PDB file of C-alpha atoms in Angstrom:
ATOM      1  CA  UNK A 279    -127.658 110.890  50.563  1.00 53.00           C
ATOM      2  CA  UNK A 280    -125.668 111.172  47.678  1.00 60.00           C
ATOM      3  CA  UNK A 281    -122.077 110.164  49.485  1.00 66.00           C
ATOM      4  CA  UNK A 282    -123.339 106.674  51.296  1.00 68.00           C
ATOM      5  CA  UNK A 283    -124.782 105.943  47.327  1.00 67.00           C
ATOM      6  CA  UNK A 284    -121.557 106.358  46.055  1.00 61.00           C
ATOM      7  CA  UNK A 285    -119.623 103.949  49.100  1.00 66.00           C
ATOM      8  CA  UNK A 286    -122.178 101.426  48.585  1.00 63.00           C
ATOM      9  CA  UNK A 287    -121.232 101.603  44.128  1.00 62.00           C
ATOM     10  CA  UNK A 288    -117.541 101.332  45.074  1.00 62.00           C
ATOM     11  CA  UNK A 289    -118.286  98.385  47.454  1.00 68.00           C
ATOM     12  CA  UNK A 290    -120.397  96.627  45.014  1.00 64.00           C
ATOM     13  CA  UNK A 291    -117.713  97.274  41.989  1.00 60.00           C
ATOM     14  CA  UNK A 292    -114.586  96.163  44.430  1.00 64.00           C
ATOM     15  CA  UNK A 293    -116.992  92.334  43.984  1.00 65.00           C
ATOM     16  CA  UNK A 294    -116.159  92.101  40.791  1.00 62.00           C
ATOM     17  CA  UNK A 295    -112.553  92.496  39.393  1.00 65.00           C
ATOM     18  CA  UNK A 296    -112.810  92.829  35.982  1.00 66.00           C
ATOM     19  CA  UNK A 297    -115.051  96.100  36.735  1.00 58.00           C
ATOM     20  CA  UNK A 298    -112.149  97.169  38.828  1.00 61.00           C
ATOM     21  CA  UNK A 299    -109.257  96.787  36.549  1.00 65.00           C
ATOM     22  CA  UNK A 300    -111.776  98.253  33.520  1.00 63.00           C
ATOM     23  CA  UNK A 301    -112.154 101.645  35.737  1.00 57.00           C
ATOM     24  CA  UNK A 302    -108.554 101.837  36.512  1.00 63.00           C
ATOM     25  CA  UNK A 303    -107.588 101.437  33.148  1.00 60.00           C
ATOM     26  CA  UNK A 304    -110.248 104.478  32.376  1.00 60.00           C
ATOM     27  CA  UNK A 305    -109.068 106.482  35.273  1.00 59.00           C
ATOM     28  CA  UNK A 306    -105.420 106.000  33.935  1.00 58.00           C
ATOM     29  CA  UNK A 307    -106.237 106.868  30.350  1.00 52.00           C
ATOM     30  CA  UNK A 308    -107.796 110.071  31.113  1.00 54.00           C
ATOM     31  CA  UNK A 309    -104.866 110.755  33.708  1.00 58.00           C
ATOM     32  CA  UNK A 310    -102.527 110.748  29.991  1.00 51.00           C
ATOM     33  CA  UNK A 311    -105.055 112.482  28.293  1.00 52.00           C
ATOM     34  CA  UNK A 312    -104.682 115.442  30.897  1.00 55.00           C
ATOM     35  CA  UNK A 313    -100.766 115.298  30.749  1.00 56.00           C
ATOM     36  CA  UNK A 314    -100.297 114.828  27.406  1.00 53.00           C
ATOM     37  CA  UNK A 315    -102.800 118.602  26.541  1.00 53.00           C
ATOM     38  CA  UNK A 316    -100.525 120.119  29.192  1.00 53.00           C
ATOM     39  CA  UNK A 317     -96.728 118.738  28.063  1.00 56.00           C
ATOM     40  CA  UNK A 318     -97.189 118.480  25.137  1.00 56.00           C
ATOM     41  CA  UNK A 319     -99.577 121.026  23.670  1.00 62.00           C
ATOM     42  CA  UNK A 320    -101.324 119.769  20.307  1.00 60.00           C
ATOM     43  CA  UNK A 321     -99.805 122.633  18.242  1.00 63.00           C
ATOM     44  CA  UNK A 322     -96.350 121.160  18.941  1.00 62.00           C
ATOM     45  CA  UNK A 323     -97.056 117.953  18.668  1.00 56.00           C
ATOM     46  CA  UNK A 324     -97.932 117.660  14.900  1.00 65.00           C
ATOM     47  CA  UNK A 325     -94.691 120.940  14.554  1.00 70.00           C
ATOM     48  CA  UNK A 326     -92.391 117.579  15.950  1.00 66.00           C
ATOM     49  CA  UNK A 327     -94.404 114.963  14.004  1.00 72.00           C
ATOM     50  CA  UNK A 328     -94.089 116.834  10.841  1.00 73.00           C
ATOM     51  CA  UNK A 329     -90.444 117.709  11.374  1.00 74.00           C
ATOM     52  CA  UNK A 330     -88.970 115.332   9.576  1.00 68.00           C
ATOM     53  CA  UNK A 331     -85.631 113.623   9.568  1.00 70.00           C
ATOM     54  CA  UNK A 332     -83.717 116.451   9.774  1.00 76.00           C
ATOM     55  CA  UNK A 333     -85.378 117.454  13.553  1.00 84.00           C
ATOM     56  CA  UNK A 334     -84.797 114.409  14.638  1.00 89.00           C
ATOM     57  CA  UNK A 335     -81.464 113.242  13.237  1.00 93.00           C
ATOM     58  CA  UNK A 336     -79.411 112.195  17.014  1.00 96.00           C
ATOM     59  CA  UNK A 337     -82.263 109.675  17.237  1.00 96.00           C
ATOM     60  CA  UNK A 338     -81.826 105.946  15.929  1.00 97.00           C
ATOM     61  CA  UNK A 339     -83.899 104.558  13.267  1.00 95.00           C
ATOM     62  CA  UNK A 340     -86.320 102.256  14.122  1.00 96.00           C
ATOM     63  CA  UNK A 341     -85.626 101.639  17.814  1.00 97.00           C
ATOM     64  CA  UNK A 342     -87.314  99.627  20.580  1.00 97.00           C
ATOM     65  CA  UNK A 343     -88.238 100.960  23.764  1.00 95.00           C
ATOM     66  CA  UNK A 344     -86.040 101.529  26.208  1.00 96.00           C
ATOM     67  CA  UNK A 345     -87.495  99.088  28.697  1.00 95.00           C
ATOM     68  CA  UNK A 346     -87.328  95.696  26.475  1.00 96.00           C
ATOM     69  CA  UNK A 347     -83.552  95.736  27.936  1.00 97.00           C
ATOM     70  CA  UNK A 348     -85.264  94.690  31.214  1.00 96.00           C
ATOM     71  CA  UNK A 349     -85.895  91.257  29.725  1.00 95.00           C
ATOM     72  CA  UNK A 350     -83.582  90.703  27.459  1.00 95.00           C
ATOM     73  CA  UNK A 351     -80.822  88.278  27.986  1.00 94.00           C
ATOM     74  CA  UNK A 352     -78.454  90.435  25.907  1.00 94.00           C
ATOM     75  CA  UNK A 353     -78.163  94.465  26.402  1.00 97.00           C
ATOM     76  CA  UNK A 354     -79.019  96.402  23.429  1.00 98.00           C
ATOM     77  CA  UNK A 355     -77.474  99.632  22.893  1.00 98.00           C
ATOM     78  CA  UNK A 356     -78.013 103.077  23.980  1.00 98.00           C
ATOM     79  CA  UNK A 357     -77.584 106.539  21.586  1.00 98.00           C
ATOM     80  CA  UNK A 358     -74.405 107.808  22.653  1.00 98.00           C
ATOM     81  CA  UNK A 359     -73.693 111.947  21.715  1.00 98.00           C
ATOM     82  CA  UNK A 360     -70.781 113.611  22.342  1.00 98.00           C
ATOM     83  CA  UNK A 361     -70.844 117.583  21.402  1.00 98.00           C
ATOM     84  CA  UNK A 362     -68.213 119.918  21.353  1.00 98.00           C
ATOM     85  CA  UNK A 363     -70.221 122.672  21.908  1.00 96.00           C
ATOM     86  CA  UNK A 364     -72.051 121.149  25.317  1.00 94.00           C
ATOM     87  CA  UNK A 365     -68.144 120.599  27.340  1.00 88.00           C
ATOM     88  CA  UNK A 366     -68.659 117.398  28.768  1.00 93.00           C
ATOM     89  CA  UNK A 367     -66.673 114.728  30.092  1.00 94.00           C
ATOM     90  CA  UNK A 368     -64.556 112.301  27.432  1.00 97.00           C
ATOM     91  CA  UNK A 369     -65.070 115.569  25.154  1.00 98.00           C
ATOM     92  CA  UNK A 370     -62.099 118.017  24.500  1.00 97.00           C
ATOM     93  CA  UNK A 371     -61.242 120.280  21.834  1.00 97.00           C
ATOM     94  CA  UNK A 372     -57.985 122.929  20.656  1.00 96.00           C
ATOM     95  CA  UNK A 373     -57.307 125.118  17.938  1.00 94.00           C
ATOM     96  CA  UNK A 374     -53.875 126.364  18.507  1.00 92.00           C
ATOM     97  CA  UNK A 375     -52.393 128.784  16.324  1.00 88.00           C
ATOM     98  CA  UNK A 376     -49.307 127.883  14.841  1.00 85.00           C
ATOM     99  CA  UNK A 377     -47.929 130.972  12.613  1.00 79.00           C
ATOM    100  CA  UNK A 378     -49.268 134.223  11.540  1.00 79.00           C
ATOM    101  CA  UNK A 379     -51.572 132.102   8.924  1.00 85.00           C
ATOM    102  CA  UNK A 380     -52.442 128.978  10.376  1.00 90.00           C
ATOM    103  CA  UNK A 381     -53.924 127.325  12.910  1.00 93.00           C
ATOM    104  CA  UNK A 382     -53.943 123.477  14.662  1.00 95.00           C
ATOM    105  CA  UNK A 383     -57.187 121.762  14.892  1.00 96.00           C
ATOM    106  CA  UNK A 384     -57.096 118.781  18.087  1.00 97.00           C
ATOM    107  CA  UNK A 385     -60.485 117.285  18.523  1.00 98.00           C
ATOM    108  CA  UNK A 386     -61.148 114.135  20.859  1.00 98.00           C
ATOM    109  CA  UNK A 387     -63.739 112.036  22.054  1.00 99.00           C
ATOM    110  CA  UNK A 388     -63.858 109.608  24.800  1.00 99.00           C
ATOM    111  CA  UNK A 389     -66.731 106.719  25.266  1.00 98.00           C
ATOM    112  CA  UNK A 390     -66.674 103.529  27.224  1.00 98.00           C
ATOM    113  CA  UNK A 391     -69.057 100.786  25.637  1.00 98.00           C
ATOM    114  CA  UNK A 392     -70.295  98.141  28.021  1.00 97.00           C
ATOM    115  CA  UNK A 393     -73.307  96.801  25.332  1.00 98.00           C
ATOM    116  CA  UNK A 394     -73.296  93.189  24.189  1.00 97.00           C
ATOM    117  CA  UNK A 395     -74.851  93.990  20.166  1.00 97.00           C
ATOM    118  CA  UNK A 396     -73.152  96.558  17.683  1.00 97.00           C
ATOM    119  CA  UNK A 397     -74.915 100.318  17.248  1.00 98.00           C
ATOM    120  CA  UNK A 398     -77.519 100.761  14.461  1.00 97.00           C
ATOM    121  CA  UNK A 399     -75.057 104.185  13.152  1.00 98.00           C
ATOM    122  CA  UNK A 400     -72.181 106.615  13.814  1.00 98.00           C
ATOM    123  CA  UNK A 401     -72.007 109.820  12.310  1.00 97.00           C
ATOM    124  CA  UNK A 402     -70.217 112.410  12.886  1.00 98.00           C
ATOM    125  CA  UNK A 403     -70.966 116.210  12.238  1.00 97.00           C
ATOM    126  CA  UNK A 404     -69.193 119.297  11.828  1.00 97.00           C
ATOM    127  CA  UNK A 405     -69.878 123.034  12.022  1.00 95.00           C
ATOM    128  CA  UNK A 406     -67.082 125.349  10.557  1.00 94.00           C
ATOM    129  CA  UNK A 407     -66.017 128.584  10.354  1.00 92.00           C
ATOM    130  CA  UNK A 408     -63.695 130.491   7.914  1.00 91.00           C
ATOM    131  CA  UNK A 409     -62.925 132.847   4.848  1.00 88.00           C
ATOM    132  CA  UNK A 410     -61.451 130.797   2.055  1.00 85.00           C
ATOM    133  CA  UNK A 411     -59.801 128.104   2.735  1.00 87.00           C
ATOM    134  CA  UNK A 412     -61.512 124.984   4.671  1.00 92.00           C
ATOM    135  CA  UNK A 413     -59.983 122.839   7.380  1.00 95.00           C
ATOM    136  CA  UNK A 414     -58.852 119.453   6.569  1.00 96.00           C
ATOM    137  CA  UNK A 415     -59.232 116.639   9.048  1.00 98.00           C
ATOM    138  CA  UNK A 416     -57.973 113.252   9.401  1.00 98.00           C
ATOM    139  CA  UNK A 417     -60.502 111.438  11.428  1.00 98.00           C
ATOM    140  CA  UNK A 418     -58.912 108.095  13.848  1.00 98.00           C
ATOM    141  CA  UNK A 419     -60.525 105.759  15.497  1.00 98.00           C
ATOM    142  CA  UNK A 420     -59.055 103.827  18.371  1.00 98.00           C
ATOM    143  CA  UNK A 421     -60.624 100.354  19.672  1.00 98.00           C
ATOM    144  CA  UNK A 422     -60.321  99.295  23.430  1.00 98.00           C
ATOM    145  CA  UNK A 423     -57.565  97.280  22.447  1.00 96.00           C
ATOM    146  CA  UNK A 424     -55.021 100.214  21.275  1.00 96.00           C
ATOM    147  CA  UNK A 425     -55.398  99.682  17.641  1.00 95.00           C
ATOM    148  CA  UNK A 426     -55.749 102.927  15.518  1.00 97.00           C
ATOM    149  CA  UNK A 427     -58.009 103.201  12.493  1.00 97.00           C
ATOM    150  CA  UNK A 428     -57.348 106.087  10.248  1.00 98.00           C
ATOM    151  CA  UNK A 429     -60.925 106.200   9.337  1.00 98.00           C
ATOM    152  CA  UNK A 430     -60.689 109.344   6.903  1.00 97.00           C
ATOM    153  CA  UNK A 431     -59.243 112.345   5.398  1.00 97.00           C
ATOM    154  CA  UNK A 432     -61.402 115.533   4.531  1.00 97.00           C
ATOM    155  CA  UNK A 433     -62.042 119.193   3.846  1.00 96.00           C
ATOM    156  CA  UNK A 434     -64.764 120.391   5.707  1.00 95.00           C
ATOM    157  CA  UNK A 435     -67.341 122.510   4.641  1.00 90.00           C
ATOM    158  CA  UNK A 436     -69.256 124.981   6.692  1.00 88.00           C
ATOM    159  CA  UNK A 437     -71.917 122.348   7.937  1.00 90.00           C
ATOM    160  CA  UNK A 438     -70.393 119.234   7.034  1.00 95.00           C
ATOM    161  CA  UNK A 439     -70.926 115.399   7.724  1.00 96.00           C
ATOM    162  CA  UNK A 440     -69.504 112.194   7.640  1.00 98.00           C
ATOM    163  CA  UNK A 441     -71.771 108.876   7.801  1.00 97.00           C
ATOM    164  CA  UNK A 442     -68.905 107.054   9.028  1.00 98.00           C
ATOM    165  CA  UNK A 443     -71.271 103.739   8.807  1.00 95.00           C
ATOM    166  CA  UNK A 444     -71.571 104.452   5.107  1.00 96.00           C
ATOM    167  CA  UNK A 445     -68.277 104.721   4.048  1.00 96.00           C
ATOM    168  CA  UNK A 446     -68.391 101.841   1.732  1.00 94.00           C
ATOM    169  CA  UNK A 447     -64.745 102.383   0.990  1.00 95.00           C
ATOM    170  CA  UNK A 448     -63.623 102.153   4.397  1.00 95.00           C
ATOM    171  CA  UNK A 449     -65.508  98.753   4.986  1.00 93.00           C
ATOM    172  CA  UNK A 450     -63.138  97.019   2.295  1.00 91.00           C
ATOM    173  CA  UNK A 451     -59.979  98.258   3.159  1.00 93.00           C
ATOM    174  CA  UNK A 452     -61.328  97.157   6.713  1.00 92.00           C
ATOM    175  CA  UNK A 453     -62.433  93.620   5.721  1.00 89.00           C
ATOM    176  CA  UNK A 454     -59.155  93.564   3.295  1.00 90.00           C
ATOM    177  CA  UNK A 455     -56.973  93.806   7.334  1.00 90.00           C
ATOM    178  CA  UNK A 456     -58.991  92.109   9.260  1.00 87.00           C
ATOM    179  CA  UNK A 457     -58.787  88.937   6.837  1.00 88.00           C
ATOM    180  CA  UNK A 458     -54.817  89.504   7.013  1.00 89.00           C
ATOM    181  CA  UNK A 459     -55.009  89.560  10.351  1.00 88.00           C
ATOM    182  CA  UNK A 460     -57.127  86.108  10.884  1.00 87.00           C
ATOM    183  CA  UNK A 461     -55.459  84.639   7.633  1.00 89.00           C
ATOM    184  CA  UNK A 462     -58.820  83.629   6.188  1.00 85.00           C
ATOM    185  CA  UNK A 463     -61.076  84.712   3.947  1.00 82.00           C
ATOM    186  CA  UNK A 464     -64.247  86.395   5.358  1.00 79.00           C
ATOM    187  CA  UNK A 465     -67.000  84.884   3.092  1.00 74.00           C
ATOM    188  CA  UNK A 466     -69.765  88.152   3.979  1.00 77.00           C
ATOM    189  CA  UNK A 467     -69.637  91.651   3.225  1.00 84.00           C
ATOM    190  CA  UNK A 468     -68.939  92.244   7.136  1.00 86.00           C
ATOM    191  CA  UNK A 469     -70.884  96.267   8.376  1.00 90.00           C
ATOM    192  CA  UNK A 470     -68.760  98.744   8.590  1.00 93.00           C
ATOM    193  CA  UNK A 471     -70.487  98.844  12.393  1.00 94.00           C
ATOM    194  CA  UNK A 472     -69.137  95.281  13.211  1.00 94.00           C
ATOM    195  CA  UNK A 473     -65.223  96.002  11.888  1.00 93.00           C
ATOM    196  CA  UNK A 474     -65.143  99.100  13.841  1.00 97.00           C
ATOM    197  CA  UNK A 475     -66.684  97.438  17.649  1.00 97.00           C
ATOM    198  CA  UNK A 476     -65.856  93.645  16.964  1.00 95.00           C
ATOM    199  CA  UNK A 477     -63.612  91.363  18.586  1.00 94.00           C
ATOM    200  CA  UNK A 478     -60.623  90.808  15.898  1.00 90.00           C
ATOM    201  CA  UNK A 479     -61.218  86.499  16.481  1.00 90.00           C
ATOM    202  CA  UNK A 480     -62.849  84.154  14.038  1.00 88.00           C
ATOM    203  CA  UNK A 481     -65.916  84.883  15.611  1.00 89.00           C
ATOM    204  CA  UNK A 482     -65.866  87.036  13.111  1.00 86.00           C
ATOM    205  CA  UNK A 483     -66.203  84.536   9.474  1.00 84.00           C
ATOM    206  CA  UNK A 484     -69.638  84.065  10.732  1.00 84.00           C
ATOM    207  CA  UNK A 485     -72.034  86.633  10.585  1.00 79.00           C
ATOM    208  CA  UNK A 486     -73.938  85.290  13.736  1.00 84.00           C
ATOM    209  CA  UNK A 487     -71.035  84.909  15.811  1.00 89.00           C
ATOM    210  CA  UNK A 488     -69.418  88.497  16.049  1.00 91.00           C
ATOM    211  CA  UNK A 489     -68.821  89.683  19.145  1.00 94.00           C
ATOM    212  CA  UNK A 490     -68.440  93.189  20.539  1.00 97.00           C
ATOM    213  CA  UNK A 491     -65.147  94.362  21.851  1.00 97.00           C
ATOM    214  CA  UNK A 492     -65.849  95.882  25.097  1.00 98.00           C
ATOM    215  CA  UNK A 493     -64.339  98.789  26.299  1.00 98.00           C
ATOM    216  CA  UNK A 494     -63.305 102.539  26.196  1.00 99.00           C
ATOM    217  CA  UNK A 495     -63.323 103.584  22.507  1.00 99.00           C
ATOM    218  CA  UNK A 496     -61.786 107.163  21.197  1.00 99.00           C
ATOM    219  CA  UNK A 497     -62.331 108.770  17.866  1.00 99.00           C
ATOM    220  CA  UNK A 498     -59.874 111.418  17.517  1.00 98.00           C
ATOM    221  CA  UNK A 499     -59.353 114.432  14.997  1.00 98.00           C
ATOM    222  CA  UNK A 500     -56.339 115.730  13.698  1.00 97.00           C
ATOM    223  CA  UNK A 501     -56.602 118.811  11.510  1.00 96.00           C
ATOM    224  CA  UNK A 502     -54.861 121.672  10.000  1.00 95.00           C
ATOM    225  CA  UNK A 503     -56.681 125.353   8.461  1.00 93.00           C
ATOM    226  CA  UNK A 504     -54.474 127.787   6.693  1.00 89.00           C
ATOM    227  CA  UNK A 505     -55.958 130.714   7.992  1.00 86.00           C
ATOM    228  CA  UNK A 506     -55.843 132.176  11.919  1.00 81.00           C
ATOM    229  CA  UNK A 507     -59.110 132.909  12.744  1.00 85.00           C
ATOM    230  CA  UNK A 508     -60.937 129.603  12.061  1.00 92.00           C
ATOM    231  CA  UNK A 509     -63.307 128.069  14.323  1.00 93.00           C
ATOM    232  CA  UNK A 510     -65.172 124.324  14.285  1.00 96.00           C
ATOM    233  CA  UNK A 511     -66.701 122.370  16.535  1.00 97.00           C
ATOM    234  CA  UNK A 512     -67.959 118.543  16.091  1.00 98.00           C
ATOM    235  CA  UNK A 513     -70.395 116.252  17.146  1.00 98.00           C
ATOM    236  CA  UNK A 514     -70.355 112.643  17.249  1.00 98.00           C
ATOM    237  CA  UNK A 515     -73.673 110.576  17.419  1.00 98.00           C
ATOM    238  CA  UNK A 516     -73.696 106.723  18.094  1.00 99.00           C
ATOM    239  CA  UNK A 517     -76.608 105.836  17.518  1.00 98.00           C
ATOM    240  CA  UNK A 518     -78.431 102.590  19.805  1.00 98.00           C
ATOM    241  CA  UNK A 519     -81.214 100.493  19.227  1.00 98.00           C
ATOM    242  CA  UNK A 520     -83.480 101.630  21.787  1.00 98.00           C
ATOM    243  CA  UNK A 521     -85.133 104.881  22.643  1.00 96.00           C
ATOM    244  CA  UNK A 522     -87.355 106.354  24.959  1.00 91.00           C
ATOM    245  CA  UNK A 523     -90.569 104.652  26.131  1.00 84.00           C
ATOM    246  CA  UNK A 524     -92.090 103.692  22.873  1.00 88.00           C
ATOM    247  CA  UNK A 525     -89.095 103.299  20.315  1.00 92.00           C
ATOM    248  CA  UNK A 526     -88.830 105.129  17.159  1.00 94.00           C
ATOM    249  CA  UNK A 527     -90.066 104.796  13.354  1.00 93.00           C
ATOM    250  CA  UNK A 528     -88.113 104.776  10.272  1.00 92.00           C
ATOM    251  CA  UNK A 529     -87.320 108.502  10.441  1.00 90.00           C
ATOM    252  CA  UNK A 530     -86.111 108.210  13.873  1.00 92.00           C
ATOM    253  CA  UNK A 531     -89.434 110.503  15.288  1.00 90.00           C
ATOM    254  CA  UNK A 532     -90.060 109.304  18.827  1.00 84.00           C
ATOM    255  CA  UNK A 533     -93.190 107.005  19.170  1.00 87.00           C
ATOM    256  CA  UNK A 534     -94.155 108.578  22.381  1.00 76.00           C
ATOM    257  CA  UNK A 535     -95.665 111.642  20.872  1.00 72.00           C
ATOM    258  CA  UNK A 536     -98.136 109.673  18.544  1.00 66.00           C
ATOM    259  CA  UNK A 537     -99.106 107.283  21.532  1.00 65.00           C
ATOM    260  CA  UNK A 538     -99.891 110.232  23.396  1.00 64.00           C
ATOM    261  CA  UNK A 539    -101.326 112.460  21.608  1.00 52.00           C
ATOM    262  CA  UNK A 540    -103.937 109.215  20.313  1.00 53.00           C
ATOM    263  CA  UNK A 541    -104.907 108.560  23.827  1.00 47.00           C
ATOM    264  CA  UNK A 542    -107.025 112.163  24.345  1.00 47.00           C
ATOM    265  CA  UNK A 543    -108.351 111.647  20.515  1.00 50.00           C
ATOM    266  CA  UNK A 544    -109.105 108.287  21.219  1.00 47.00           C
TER     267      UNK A 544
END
């Protein structure tokens, strides 16, 4: 009895569409509900939500979705990593000694860059090893077109960074070439992001005409450590403006877990 009650419900609901599309949306809520308490156990949910920044700090700030670039006219970019210490391709690294107390540091890193807007960030991060006496590094950066940026020259501590998009004195010795190289005057303090991916044109005296140089892109590390046993690896993290399914917040935690976890609350 009870089965030809339950054909004749469905057949009667299937009349009226709005009944239909209110079930499925039902059925597919409690679908997430179920795979969210399974993936993504409650427990670790709110240990990643209350992580902070420093859990989360290879994702960008603030991002969209990942699907908006499915409708958008231009292609926003992706977070691009590139670890020493997870061999990949366009990632290579040597210490060579080079006497009984010293040693050759050779760090490079290979990306091509197809977006059409600048990242949100590059960083770059180091992990070190040694007795007394730190590495130094002089960091280059080298544009699609061949031109070579010296973009800095440090010791590095044990577990060192460099927030190469806020090196405020790097942006004006930037902005101080790039208006000898147009022979004008660029009227706006021009991101550190832009000088480092933009086409060197006059797109560039207007803020809302820069345009992104396209192309394979190399940030390179020359170093030297006066001692023979030193070790370091780097990582370099450029960041995108989308991220995952949901996006990010302001302390780059992925949106996804939140959504998730609200749907079984809900």
């Amino acid at each position: 009895m009870m089965l030809p009650r339950l054909k004749h419900f469905f057949r009667q609901l299937l009349l009226y569409k709005s009944a239909t599309v209110g079930l499925a949306i039902i059925l597919g809520l409690i679908a997430i509900s179920i795979y969210t308490v399974f993936s993504i156990p409650y427990s670790d949910a709110i240990k990643l939500w209350r992580a902070g920044e420093q859990y989360w700090l290879d994702t960008p700030r603030n991002a969209l979705p990942s699907w908006v670039n499915l409708f958008l006219p231009k292609k926003l970019p992706e977070t691009i990593i590139l670890d020493t210490e997870n061999p990949q391709v366009g990632v290579s690294k040597a210490i060579i000694s080079a006497g009984e107390e010293s040693s050759v540091i050779k760090v490079e890193f290979v990306f091509d860059y197809r977006y059409d807007d600048f990242p949100s960030e590059i960083n770059l991060f180091f992990k070190s090893s040694y007795n007394s006496s730190p590495p130094r590094l002089t960091i280059h950066w080298v544009k699609p077109n061949g031109e070579d940026i010296v973009l800095k020259s440090m010791l590095v501590a044990k577990d060192d960074r460099y927030y190469i998009s806020n090196d405020e004195k790097l942006a004006r010795r930037l902005r101080s070439t790039f208006s000898v190289k147009l022979n004008r005057t660029i009227g706006y303090d021009l991101p550190i992001l832009v000088l480092l991916f933009a086409q060197e044109d006059e797109s560039l005296l207007d803020p809302g005409t820069a345009k992104v140089m396209k192309g394979t892109y190399r940030l390179w590390i020359d170093g030297i450590a006066f001692e023979k046993d030193v070790k370091l690896d780097a990582k370099l993290v450029v960041y995108g403006k989308v991220y995952g399914w949901a996006g990010t917040d302001h302390l780059r935690r992925d949106l996804g877990i939140a959504l998730l976890w609200g749907t079984p609350i809900a």
